[in-house]
JSON list of C-alpha atoms in Angstrom, two decimals:
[
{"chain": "A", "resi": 1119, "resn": "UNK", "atom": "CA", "xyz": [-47.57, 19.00, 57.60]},
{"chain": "A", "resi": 1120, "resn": "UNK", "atom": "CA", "xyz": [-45.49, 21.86, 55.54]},
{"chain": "A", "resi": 1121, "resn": "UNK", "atom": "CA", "xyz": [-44.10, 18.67, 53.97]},
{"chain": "A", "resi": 1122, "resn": "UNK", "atom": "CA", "xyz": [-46.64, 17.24, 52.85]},
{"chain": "A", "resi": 1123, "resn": "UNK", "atom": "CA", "xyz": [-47.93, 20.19, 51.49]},
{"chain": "A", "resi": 1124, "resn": "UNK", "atom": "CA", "xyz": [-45.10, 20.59, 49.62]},
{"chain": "A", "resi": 1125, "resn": "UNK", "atom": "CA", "xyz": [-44.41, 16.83, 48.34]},
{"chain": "A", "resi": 1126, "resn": "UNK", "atom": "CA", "xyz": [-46.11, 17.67, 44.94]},
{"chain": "A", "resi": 1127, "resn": "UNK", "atom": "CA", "xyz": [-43.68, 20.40, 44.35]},
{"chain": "A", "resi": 1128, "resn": "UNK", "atom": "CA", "xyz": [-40.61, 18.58, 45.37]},
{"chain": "A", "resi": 1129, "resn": "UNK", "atom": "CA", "xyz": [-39.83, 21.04, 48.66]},
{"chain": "A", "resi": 1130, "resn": "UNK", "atom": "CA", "xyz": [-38.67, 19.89, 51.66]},
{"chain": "A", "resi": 1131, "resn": "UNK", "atom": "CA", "xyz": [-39.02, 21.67, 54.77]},
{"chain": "A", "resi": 1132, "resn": "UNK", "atom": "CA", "xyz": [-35.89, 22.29, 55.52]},
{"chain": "A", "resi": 1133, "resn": "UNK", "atom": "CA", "xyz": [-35.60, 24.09, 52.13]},
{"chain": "A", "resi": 1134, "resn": "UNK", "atom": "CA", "xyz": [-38.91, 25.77, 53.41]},
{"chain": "A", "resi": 1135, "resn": "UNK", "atom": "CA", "xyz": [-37.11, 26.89, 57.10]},
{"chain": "A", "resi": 1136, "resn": "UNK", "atom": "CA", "xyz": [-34.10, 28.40, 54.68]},
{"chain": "A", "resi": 1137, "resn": "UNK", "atom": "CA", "xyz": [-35.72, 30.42, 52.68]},
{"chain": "A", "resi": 1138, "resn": "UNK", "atom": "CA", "xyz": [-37.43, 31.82, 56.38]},
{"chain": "A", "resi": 1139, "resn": "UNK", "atom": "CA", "xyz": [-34.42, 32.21, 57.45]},
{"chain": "A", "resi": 1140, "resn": "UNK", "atom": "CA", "xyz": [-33.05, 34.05, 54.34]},
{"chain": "A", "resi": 1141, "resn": "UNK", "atom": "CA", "xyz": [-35.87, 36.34, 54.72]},
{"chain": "A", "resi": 1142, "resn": "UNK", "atom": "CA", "xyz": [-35.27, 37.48, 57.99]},
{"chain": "A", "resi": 1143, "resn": "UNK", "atom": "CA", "xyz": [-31.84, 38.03, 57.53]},
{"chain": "A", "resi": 1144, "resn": "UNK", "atom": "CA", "xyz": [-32.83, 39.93, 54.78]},
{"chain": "A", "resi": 1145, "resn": "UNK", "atom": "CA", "xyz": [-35.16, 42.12, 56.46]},
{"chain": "A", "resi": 1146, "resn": "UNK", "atom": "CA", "xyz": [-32.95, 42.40, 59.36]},
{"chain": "A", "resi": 1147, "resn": "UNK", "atom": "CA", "xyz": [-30.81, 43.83, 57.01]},
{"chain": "A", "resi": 1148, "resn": "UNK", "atom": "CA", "xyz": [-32.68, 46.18, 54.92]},
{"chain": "A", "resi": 1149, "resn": "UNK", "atom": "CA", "xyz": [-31.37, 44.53, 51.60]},
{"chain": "A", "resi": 1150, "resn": "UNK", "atom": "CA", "xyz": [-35.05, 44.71, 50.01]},
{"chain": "A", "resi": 1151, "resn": "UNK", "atom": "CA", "xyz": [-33.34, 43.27, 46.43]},
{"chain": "A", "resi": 1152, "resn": "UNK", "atom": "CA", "xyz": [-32.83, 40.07, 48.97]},
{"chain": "A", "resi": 1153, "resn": "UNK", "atom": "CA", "xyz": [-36.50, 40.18, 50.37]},
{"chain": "A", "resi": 1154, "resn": "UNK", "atom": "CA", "xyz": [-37.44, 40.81, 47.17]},
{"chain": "A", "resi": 1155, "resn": "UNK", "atom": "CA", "xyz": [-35.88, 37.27, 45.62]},
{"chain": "A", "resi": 1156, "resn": "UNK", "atom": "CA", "xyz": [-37.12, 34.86, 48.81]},
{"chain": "A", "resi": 1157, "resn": "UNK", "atom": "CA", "xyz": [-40.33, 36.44, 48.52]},
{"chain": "A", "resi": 1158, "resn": "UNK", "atom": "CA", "xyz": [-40.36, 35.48, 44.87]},
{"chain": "A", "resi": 1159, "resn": "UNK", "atom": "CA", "xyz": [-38.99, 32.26, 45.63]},
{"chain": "A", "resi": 1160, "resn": "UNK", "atom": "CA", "xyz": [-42.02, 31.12, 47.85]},
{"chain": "A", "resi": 1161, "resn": "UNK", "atom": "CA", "xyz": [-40.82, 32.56, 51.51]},
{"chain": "A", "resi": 1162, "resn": "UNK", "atom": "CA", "xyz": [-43.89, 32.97, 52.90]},
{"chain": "A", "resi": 1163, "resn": "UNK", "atom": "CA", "xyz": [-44.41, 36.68, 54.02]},
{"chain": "A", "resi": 1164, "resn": "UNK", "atom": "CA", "xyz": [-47.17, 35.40, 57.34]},
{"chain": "A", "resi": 1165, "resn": "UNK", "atom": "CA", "xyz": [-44.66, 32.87, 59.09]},
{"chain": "A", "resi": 1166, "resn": "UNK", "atom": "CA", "xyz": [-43.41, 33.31, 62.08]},
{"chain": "A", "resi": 1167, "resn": "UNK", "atom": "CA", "xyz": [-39.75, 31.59, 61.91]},
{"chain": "A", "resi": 1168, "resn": "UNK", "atom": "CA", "xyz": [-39.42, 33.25, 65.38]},
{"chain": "A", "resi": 1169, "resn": "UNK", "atom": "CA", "xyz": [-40.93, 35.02, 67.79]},
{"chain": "A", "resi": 1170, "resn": "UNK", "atom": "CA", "xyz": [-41.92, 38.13, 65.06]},
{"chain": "A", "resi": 1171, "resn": "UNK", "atom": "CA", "xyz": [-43.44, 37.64, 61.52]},
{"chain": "A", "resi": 1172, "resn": "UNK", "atom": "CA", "xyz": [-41.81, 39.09, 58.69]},
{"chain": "A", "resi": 1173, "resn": "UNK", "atom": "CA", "xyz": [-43.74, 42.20, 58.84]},
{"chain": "A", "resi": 1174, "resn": "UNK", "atom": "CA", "xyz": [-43.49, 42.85, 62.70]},
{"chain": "A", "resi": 1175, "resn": "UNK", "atom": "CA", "xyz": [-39.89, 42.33, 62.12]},
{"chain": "A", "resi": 1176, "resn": "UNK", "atom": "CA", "xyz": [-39.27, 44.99, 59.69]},
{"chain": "A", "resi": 1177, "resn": "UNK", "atom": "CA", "xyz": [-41.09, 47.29, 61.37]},
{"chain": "A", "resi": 1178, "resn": "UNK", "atom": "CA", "xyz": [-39.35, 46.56, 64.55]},
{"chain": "A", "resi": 1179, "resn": "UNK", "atom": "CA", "xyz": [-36.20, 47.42, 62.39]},
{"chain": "A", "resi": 1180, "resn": "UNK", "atom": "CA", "xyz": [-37.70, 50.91, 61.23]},
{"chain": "A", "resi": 1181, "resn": "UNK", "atom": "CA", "xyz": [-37.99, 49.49, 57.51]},
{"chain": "A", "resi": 1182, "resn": "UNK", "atom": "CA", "xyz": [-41.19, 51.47, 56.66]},
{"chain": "A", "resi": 1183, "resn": "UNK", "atom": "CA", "xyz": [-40.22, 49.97, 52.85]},
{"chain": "A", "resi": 1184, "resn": "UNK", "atom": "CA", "xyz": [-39.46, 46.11, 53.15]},
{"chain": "A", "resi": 1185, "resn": "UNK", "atom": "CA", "xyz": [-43.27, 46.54, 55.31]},
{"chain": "A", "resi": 1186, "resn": "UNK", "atom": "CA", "xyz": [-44.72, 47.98, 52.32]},
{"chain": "A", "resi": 1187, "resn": "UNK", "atom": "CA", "xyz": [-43.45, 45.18, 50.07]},
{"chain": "A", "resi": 1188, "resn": "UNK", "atom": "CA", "xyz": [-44.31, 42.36, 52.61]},
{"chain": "A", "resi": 1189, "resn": "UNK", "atom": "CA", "xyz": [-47.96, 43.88, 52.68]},
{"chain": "A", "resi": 1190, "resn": "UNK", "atom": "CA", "xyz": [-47.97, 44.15, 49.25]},
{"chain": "A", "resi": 1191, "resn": "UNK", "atom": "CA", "xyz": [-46.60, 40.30, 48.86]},
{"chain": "A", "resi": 1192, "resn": "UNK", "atom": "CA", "xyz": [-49.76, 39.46, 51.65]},
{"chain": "A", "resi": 1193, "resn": "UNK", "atom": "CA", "xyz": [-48.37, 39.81, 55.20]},
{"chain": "A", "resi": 1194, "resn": "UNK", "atom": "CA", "xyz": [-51.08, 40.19, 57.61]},
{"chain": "A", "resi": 1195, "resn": "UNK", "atom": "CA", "xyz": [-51.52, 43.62, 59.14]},
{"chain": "A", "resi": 1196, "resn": "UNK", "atom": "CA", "xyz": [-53.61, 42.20, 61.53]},
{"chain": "A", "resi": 1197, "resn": "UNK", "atom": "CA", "xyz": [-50.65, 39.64, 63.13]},
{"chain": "A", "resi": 1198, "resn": "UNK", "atom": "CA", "xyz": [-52.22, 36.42, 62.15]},
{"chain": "A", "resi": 1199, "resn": "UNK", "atom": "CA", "xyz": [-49.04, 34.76, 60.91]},
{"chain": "A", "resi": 1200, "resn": "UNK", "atom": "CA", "xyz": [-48.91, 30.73, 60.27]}
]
């Protein structure tokens, strides 16, 4: 489905599942100049690559600022990821 979603803009899921990745590693971390360029590059701040979104992930980690920036990029507060 993410696919085909994506066809028209010539990404592939697995290019969509790196930039998840990259992400999380980010967040896990704390480099927010790296969260900062996947988010940018279409990482999408509501998926849940693993068992946490982005946002429960950072907080998890105690980074009070890469869960501002998520929330301000449109993570869910409410835990509704995709």
């Amino acid at each position: 489905e993410a696919a085909q979603l994506l066809a028209g803009r010539a990404i592939s899921a697995d290019a969509v599942r790196t930039g998840q990745k990259k992400l999380m590693d980010a967040i896990g971390t704390g480099r927010i100049d790296e969260v900062r360029a996947q988010l940018d590059l279409g990482a999408d701040p509501n998926a849940r690559p693993d068992a946490m979104s982005p946002l429960e992930w950072a907080l998890a980690m105690g980074r009070e600022e890469l869960a501002g920036l998520l929330i301000d990029r449109g993570a869910d507060v409410n835990g509704r990821g995709s």
